[in-house]
CSV table of C-alpha atoms in Angstrom, one decimal:
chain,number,residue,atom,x,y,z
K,1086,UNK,CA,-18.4,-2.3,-2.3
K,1087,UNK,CA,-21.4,-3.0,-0.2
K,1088,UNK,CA,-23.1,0.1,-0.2
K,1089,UNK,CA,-26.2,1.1,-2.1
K,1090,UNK,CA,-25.2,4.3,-3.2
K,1091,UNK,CA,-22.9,3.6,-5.5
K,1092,UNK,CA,-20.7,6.5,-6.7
K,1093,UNK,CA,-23.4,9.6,-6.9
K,1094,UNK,CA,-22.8,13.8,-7.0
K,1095,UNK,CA,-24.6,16.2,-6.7
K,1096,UNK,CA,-25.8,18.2,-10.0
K,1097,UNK,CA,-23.1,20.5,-10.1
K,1098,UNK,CA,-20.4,18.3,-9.0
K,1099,UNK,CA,-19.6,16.6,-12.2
K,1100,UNK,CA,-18.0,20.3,-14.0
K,1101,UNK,CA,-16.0,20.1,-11.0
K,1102,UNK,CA,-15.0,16.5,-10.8
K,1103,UNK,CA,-13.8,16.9,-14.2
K,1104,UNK,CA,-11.5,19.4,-13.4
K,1105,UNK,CA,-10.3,17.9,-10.7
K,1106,UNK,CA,-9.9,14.7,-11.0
K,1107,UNK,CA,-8.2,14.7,-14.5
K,1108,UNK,CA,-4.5,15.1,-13.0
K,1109,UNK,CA,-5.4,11.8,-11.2
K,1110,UNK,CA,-6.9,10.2,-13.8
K,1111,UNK,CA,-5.0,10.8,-16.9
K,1112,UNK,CA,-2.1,8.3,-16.2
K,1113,UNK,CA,-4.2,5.6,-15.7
K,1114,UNK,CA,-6.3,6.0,-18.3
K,1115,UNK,CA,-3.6,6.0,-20.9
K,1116,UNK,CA,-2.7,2.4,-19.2
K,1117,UNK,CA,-6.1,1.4,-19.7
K,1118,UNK,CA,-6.0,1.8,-23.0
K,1119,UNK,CA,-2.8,0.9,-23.9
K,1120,UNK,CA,-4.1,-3.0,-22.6
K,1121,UNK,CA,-7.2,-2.9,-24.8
K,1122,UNK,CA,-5.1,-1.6,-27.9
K,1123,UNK,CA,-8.4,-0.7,-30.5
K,1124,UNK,CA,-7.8,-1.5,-34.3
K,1125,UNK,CA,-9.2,0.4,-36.8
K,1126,UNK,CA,-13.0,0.0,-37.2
K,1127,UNK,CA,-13.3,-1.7,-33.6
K,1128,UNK,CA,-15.9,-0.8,-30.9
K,1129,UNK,CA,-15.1,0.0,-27.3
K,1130,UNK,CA,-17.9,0.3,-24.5
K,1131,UNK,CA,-16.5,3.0,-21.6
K,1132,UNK,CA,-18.6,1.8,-18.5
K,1133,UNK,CA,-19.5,4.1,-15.6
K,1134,UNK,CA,-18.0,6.3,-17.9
K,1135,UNK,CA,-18.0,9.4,-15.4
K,1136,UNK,CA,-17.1,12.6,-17.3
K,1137,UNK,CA,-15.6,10.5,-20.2
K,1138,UNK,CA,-12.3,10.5,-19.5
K,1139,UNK,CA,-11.6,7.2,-21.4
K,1140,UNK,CA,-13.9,7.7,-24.0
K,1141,UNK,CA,-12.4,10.9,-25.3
K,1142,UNK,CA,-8.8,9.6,-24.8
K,1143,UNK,CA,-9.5,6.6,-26.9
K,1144,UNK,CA,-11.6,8.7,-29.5
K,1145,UNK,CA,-8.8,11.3,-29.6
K,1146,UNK,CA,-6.4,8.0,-30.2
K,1147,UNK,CA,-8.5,6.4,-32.8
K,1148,UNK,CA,-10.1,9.6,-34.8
K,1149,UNK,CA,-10.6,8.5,-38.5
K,1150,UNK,CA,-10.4,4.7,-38.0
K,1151,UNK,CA,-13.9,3.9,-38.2
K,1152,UNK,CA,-14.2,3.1,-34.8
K,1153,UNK,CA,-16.8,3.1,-32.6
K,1154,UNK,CA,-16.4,4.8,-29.2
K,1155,UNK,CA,-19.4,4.5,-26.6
K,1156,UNK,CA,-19.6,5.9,-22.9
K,1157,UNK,CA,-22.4,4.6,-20.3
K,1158,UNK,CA,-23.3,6.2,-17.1
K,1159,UNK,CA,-26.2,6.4,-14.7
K,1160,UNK,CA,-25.8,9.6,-13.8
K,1161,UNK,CA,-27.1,12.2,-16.3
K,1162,UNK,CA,-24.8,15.6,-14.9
K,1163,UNK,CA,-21.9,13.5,-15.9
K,1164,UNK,CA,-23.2,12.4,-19.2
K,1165,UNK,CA,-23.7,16.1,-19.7
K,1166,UNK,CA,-20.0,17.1,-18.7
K,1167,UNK,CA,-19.0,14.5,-20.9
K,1168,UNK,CA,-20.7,15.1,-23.8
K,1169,UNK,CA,-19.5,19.3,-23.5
K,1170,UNK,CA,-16.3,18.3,-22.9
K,1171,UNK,CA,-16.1,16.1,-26.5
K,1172,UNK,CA,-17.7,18.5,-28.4
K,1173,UNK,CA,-15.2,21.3,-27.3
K,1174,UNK,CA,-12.6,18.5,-28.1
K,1175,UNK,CA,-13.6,17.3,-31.5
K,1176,UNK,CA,-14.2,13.7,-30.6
K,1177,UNK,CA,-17.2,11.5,-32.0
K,1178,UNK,CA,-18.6,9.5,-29.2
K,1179,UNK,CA,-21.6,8.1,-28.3
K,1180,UNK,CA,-23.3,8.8,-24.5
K,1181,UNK,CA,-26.1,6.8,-23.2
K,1182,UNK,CA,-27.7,6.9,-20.3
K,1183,UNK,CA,-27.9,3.4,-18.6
K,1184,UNK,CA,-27.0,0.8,-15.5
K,1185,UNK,CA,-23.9,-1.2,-15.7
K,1186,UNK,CA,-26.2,-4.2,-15.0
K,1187,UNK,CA,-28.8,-3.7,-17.9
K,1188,UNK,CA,-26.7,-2.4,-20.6
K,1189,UNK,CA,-28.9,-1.1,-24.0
K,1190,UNK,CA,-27.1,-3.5,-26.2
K,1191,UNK,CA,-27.3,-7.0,-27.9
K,1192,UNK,CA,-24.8,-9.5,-27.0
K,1193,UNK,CA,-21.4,-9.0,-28.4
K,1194,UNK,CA,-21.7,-5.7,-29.5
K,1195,UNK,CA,-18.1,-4.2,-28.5
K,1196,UNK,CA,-14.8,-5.9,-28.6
K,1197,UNK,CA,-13.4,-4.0,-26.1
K,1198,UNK,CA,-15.7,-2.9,-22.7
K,1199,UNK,CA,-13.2,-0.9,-20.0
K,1200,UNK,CA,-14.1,0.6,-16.8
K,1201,UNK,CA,-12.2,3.3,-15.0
K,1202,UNK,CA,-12.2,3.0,-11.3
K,1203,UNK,CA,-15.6,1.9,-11.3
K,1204,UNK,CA,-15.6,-1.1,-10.8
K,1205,UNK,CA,-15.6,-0.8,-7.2
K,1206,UNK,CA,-18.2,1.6,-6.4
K,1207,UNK,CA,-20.9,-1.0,-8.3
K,1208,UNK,CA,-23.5,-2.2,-5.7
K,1209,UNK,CA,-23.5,-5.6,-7.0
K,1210,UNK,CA,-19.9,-5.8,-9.1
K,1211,UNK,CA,-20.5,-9.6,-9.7
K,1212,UNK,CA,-24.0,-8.6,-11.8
K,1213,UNK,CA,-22.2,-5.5,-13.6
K,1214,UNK,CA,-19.3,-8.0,-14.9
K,1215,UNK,CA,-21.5,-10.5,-16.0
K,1216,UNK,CA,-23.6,-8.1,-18.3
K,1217,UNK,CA,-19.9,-6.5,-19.3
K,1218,UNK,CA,-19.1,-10.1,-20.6
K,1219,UNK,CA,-22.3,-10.3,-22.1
K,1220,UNK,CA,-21.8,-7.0,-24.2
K,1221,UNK,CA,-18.1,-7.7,-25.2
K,1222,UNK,CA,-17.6,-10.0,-28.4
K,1223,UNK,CA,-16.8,-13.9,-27.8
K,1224,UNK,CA,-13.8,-14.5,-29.7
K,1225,UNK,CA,-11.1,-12.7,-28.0
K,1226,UNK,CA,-13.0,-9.7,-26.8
K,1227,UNK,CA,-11.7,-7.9,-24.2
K,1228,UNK,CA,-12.7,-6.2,-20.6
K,1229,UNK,CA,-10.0,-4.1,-19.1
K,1230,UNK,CA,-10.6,-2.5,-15.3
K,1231,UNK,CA,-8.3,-0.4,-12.7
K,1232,UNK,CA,-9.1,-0.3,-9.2
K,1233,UNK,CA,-6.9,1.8,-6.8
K,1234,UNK,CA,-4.2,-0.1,-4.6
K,1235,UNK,CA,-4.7,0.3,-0.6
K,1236,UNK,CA,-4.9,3.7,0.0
K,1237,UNK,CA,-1.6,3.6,1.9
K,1238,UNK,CA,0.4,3.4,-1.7
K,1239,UNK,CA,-1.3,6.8,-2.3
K,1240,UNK,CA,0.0,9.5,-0.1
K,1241,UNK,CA,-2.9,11.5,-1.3
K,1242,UNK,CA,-5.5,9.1,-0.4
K,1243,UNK,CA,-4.0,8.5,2.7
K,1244,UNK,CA,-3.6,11.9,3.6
K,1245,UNK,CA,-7.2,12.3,2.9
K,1246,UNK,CA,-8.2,9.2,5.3
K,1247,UNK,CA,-6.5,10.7,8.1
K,1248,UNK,CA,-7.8,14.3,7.6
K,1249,UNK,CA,-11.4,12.9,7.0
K,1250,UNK,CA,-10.9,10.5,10.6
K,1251,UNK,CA,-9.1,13.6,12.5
K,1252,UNK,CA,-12.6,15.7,11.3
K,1253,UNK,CA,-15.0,14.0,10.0
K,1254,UNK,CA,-16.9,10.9,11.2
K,1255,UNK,CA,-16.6,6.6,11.0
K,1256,UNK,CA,-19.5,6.9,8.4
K,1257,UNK,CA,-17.9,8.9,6.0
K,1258,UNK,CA,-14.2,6.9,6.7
K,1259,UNK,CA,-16.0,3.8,6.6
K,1260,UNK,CA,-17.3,4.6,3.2
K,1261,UNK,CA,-14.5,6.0,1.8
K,1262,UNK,CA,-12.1,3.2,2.9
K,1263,UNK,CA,-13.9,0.5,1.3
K,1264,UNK,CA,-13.2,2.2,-2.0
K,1265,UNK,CA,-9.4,0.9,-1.8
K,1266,UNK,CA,-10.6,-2.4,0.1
K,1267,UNK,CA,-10.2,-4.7,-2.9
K,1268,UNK,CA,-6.9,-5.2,-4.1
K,1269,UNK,CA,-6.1,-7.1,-7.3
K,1270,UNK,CA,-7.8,-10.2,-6.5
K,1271,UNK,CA,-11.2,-8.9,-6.1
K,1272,UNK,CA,-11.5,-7.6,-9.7
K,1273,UNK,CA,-9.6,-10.7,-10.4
K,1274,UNK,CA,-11.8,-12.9,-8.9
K,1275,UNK,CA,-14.8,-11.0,-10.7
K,1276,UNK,CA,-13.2,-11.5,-14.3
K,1277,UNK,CA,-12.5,-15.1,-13.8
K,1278,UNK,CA,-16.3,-16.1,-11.7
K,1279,UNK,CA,-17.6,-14.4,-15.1
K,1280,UNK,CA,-15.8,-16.6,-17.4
K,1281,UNK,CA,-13.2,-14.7,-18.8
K,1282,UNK,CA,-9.4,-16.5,-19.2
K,1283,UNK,CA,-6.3,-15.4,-19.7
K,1284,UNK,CA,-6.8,-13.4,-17.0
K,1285,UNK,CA,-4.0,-10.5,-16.0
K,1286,UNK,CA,-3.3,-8.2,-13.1
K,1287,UNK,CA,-0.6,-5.6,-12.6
K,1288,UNK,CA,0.3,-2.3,-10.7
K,1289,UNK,CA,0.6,1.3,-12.4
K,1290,UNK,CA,2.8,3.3,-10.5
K,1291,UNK,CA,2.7,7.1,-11.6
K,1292,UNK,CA,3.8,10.1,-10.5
K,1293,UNK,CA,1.2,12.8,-10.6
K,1294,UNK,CA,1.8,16.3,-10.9
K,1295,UNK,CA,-0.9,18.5,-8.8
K,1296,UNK,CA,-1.4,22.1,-9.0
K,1297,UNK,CA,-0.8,24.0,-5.9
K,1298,UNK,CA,-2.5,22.6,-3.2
K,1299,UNK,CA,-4.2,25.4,-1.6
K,1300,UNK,CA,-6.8,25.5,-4.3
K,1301,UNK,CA,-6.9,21.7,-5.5
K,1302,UNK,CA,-7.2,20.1,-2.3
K,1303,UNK,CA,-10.4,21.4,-1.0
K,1304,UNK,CA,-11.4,21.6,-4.6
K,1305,UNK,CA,-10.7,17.6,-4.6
K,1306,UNK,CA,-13.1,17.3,-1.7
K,1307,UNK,CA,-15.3,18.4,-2.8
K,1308,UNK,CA,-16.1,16.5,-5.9
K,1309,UNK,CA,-16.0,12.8,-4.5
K,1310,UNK,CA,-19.5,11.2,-2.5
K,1311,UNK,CA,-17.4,11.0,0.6
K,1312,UNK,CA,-16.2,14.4,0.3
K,1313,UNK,CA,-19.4,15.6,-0.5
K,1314,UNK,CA,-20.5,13.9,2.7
K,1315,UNK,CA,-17.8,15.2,4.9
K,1316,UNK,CA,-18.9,18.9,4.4
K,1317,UNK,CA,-22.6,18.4,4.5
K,1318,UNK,CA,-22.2,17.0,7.9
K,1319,UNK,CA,-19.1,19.2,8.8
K,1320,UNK,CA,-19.1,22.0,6.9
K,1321,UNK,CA,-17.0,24.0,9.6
K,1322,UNK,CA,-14.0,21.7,9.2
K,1323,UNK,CA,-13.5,21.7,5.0
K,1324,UNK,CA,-10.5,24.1,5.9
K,1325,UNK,CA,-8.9,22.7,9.1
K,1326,UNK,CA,-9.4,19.0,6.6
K,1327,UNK,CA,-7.8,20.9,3.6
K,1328,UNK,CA,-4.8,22.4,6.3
K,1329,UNK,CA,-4.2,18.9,7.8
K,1330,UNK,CA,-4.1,17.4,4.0
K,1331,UNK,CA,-1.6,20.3,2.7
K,1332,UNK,CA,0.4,19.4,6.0
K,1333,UNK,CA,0.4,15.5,5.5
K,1334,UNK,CA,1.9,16.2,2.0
K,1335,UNK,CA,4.4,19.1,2.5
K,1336,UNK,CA,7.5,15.6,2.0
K,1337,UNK,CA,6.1,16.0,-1.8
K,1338,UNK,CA,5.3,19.7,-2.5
K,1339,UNK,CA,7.4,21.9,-3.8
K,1340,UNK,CA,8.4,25.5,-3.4
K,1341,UNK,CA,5.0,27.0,-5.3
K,1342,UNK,CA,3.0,24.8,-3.8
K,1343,UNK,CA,2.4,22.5,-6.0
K,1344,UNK,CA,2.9,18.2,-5.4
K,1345,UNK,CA,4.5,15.4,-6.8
K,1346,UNK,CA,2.6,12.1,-5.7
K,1347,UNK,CA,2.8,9.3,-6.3
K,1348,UNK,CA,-0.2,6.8,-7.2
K,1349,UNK,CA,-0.8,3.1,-7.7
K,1350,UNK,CA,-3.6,1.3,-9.2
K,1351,UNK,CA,-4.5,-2.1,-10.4
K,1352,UNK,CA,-4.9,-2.4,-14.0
K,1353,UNK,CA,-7.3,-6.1,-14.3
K,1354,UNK,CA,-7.5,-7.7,-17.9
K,1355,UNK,CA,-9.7,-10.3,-19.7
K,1356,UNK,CA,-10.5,-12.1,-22.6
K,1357,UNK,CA,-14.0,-13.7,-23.6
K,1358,UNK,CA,-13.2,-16.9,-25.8
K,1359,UNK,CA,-16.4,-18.7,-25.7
């Protein structure tokens, strides 16, 4: 996305992100899945794994099939998160520490590598596809991505936008805009420059439930980069943000508070043949 610092939290941000961001996340991740479809004994590589929302979904979906179930990120508080959250879970996975664009592994070691909203945070996107490929087995191995539509399919993520240009500042809209900048034919664009054919791209439209948004907005703030970097420089507007956020989004809250939003993404497919 052209900026160096890539998609970084603070040390106790990832507990947080993980509660969070898992109403956002879990749609989308079972759509992610879905597209790889893991048989038995198969090996799937979750890059920028975050808090390992994909990697315990897909363990959880595949426990007792022999397969292999591996999350990557360069950030060791998330690794941590991740690792807590699958032991409290039951799940077998393995974490490893590691940049998307000098993975730890030989050349086809996974047939399936997928990437949860990550893709676009990568400094150099083209580099961290290319050593994807190189990981994924030739053959009819598979790398699966979602990016987020323009933020103006996402009342949430608009919402946010406007509360973070109303108090914030250009560097922090700037930054945060460039996040939903892509569209499908970036990712697109990435698969096919790396070699990979039968090339797919779709929407998933969902409908997110969020808990009353007193609490879960500013909660939400605080757990993305830009967020982070909205209240280090304005700390004394976190709650006039949060107010304007709440008010942007009263068309889909309900009577306790809570929300019903609706969220698109691009889910971005791939298949290494060579």
């Amino acid at each position: 996305m052209g900026d160096e610092r890539g998609f970084r939290l603070t040390d106790r941000a990832p507990e947080r992100y993980e509660r969070y961001a898992a109403p956002v996340m879990a749609p989308f991740v079972a759509a992610l899945l879905d597209a790889v479809a893991l048989a038995p004994g198969q090996a799937l590589l979750d890059l920028a794994c975050g808090t390992g929302f994909a990697a315990r979904t897909a363990a959880g979906r595949t426990a007792g099939t022999g397969t292999r179930i591996v999350g990557v990120d360069l950030v060791p508080g998330m690794l941590d998160t991740a690792a807590a959250r699958a032991a409290a879970e039951g799940v077998v996975i393995e974490w490893q520490e590691a940049d998307a664009v000098d993975l730890p592994y030989a050349g086809g070691t996974f047939d399936a590598v997928v990437c949860q909203q990550g893709l676009q945070f990568f400094p150099d996107p083209p580099a961290a596809v290319a050593e994807a490929v190189r990981v994924v087995r030739p053959g009819g191995g598979l790398i699966a991505a979602t990016v987020w539509a323009p933020m103006d399919r996402s009342p949430f993520f608009a919402a946010q936008q406007r509360a973070f240009e109303e108090f914030g500042g250009p560097g922090i809209t700037d930054w945060y805009a460039s996040a939903f900048s892509h569209g499908a034919a970036g990712p697109t664009g990435l698969l096919r420059d790396a070699g990979l054919t039968a090339i797919t791209a779709h929407e998933v439209i969902a409908d997110v439930a969020l808990p009353p948004l007193a609490a879960f907005v500013p909660g939400f703030l605080t757990v993305t980069p830009w967020g982070q970097a909205f209240v280090e420089a304005r700390p004394d507007n976190l709650d006039r943000a949060a107010a304007r956020i709440r008010e942007l989004l009263a068309p889909w809250t309900t009577g306790d508070g809570s929300a019903q939003v609706e969220f698109v993404s691009y889910l971005v497919t791939g298949v290494r043949q060579d």
